[in-house]
mmCIF file of C-alpha atoms in Angstrom:
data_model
loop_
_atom_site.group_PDB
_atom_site.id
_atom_site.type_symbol
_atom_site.label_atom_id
_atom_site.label_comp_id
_atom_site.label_asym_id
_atom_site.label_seq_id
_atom_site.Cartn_x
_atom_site.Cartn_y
_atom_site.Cartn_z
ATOM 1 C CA UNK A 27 0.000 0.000 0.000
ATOM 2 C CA UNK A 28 1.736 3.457 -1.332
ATOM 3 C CA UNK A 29 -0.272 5.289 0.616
ATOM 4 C CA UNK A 30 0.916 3.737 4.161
ATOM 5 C CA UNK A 31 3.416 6.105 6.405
ATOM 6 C CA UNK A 32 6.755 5.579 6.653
ATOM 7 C CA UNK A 33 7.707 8.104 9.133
ATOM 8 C CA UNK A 34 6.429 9.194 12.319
ATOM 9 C CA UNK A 35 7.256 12.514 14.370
ATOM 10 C CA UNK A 36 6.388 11.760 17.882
ATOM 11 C CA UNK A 37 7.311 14.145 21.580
ATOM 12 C CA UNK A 38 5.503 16.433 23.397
ATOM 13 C CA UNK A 39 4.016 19.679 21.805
ATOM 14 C CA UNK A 40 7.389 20.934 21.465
ATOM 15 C CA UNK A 41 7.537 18.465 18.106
ATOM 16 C CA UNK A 42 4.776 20.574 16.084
ATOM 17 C CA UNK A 43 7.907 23.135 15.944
ATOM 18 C CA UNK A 44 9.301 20.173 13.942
ATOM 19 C CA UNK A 45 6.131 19.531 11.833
ATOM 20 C CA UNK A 46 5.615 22.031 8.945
ATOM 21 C CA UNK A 47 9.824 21.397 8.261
ATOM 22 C CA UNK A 48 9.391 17.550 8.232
ATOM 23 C CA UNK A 49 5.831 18.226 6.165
ATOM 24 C CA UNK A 50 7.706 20.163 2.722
ATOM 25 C CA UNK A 51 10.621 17.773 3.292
ATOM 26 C CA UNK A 52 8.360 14.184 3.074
ATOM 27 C CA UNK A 53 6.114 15.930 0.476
ATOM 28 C CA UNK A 54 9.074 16.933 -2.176
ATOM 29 C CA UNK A 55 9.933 13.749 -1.237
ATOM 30 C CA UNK A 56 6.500 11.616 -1.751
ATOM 31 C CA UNK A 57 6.661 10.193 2.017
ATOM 32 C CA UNK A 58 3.966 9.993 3.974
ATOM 33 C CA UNK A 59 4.706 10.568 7.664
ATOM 34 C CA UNK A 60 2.191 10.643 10.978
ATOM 35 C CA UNK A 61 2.428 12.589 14.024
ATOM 36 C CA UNK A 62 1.420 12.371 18.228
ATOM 37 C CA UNK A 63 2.302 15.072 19.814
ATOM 38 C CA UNK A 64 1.603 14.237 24.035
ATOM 39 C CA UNK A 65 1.543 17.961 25.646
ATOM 40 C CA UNK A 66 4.149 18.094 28.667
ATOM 41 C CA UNK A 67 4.497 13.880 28.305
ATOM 42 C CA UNK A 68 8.250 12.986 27.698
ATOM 43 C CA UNK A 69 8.179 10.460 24.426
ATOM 44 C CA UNK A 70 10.310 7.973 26.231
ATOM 45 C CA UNK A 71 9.726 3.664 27.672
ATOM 46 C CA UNK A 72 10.172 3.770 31.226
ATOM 47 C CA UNK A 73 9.975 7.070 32.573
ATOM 48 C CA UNK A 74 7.221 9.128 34.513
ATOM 49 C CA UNK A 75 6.567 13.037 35.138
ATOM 50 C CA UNK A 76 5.990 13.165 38.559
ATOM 51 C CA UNK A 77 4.463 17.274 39.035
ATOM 52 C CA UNK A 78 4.134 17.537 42.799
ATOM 53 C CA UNK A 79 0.704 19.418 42.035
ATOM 54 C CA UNK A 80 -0.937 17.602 39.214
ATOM 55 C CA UNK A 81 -0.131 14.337 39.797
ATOM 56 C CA UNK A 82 -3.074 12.641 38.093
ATOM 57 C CA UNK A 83 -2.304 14.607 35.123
ATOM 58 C CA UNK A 84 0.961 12.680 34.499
ATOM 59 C CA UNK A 85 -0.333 9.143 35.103
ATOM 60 C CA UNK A 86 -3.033 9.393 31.975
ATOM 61 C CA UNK A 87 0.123 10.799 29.997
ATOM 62 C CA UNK A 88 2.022 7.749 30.689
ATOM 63 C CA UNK A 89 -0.645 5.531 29.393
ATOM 64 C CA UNK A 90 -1.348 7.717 26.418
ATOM 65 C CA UNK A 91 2.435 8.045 25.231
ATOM 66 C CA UNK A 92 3.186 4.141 25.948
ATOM 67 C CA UNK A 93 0.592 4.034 23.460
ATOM 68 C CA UNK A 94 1.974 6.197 20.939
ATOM 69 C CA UNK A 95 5.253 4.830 20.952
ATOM 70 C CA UNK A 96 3.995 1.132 20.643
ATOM 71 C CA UNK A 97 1.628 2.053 18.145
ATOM 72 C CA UNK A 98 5.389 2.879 16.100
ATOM 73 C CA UNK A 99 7.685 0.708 17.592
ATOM 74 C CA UNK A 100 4.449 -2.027 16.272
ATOM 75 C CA UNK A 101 3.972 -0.449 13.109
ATOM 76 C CA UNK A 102 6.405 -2.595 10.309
ATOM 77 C CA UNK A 103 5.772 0.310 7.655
ATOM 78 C CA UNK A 104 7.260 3.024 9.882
ATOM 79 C CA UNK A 105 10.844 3.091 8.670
ATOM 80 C CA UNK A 106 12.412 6.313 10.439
ATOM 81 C CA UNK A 107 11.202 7.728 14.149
ATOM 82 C CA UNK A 108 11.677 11.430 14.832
ATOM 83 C CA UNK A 109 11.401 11.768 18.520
ATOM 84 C CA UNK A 110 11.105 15.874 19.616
ATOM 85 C CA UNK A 111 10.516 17.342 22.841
ATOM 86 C CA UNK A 112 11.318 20.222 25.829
ATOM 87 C CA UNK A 113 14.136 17.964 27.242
ATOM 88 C CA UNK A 114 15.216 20.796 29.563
ATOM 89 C CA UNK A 115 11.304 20.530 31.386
ATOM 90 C CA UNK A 116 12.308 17.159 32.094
ATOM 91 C CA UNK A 117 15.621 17.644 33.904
ATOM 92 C CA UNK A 118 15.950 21.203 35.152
ATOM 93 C CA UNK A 119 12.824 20.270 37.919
ATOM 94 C CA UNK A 120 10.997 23.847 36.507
ATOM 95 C CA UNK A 121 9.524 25.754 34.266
ATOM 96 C CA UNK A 122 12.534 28.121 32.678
ATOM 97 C CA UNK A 123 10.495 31.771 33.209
ATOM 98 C CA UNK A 124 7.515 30.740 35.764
ATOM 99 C CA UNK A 125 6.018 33.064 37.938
ATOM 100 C CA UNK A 126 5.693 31.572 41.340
ATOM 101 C CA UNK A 127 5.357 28.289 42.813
ATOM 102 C CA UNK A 128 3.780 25.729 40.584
ATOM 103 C CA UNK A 129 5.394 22.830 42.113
ATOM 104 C CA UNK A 130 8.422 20.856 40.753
ATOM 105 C CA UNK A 131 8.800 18.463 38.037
ATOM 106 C CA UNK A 132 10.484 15.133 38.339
ATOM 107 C CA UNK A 133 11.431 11.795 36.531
ATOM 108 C CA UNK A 134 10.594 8.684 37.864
ATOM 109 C CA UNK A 135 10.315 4.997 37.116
ATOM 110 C CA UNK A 136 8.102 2.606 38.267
ATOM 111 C CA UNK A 137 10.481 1.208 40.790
ATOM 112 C CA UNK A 138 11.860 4.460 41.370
ATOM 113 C CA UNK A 139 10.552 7.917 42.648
ATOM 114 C CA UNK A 140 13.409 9.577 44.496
ATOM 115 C CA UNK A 141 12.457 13.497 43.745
ATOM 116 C CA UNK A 142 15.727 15.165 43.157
ATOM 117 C CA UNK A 143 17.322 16.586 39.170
ATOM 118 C CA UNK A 144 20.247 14.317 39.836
ATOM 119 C CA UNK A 145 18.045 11.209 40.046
ATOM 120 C CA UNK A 146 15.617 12.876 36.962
ATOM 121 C CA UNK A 147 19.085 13.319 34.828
ATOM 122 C CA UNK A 148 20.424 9.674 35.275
ATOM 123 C CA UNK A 149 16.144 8.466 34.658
ATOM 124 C CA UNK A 150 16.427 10.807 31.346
ATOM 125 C CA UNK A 151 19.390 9.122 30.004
ATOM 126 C CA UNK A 152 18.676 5.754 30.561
ATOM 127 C CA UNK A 153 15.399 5.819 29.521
ATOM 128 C CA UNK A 154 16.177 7.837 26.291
ATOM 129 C CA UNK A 155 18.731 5.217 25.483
ATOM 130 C CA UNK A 156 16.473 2.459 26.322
ATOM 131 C CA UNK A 157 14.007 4.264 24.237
ATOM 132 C CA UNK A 158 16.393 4.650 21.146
ATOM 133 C CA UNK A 159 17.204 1.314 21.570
ATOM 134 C CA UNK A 160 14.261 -0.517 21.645
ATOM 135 C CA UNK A 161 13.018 1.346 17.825
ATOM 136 C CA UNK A 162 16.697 0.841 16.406
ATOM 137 C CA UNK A 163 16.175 -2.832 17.264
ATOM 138 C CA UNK A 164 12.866 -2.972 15.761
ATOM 139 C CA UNK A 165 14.769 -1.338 12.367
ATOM 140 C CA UNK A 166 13.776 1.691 12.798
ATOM 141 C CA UNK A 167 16.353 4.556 11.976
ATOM 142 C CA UNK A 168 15.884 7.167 14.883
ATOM 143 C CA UNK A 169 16.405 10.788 15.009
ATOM 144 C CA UNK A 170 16.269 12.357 17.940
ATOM 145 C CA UNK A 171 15.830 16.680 17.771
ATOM 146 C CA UNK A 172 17.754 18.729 20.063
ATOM 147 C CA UNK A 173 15.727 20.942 22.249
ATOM 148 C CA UNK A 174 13.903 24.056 20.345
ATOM 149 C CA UNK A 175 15.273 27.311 22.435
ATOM 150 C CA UNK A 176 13.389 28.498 25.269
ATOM 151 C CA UNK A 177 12.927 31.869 25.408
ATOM 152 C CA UNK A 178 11.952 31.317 29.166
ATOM 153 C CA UNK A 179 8.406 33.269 28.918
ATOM 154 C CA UNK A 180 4.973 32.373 28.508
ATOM 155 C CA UNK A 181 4.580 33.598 24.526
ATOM 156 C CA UNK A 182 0.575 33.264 24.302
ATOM 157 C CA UNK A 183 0.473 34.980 27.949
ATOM 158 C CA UNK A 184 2.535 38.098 27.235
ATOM 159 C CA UNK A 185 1.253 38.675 23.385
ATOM 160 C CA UNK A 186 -2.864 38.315 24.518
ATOM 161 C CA UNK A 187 -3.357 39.539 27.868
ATOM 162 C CA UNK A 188 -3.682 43.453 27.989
ATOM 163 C CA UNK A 189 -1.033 45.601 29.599
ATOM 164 C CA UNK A 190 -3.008 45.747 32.869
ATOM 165 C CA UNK A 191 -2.942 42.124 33.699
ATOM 166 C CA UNK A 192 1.208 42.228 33.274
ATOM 167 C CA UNK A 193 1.818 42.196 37.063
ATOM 168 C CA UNK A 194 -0.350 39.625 37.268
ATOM 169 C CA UNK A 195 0.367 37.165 34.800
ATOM 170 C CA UNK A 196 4.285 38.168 35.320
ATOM 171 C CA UNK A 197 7.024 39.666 33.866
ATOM 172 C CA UNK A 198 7.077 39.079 29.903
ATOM 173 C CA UNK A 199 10.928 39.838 29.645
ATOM 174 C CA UNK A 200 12.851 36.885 28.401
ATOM 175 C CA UNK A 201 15.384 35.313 30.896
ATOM 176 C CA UNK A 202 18.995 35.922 30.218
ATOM 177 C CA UNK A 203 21.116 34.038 27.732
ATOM 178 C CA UNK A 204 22.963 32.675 30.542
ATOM 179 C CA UNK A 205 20.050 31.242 32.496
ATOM 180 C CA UNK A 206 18.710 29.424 28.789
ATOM 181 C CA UNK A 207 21.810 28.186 28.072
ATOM 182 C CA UNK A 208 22.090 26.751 31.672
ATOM 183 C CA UNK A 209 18.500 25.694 31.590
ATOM 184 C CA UNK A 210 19.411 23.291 28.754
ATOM 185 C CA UNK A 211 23.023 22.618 28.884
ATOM 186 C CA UNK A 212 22.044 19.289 30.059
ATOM 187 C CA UNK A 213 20.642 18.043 27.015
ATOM 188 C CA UNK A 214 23.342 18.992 25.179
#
């Protein structure tokens, strides 16, 4: 069947920063491609997003990316996995930019829940090799995107709420070079 998808983009939303490239690349090409997207879910086997605040939250996006990336690692046709995401959300243990406390993020495992960024670091790297693994040994070529920058402010915030509401919502300066850099050095 021509008409079956050979490539799949898969992450959190920070992969639909990925999509209209991949789109005019696969369609000079004649390749048709899919894409799930999981909002603030880390497209990896094994880990878990443990939010001290919204814990429930993070359990139904474990289920729902599990399912996404067996759908692919399941799918023969799928040739070539591009996995995107916010790495730095999933190490740093915040929000680069956010106003106040909205609790910290953490990686866990399901043997595993020790809250602390060195523990989330070592959980990241194992389970993105794991991850990488497990499709490369289903032959599946993998490409995994580096982080897109964060400009460490709320975009959508500072662009539609009206001038008034600034010192509520925050400040809508970007964060220093410095403190993006350090925010994602990790990844990289």
């Amino acid at each position: 069947d021509t008409e079956r998808a050979t490539v799949a983009l898969i992450g959190d939303s920070h992969a639909y920063n990925f999509r209209m490239g991949l789109d005019e690349l696969l369609s000079e090409n004649d390749i048709r491609g899919i894409q799930n997207a999981n909002t603030g879910c880390i497209p990896v086997y094994g880990a878990s997003v443990i939010h001290e605040k919204s814990l429930g939250f993070f359990d139904f996006c474990k289920r729902r990316t599990q399912n996404t990336l067996d759908k692919v690692l399941n799918d023969e046709d799928i040739k070539i996995v591009f996995i995107a995401a916010r790495w730095s959300f999933y190490t740093r243990n915040y929000r680069l930019g956010e106003v106040g406390n909205k609790g910290n993020i953490y990686l866990g495992t399901a043997l595993d829940d020790i809250r602390s960024q060195e523990r989330s670091e070592e959980i990241f790297k194992a389970t993105v090799k794991a991850t990488v693994q497990k499709f490369t040994s289903a032959d599946k070529k993998v490409v995994l995107f580096g982080q897109v920058p964060n400009i460490g402010f709320d975009v959508t915030r500072c662009l539609f709420s009206p001038p008034m509401l600034e010192n509520l919502f925050g400040d809508c300066q970007p964060s220093s070079k410095k403190d993006v850099l350090e925010n994602q050095s990790f990844f990289y």
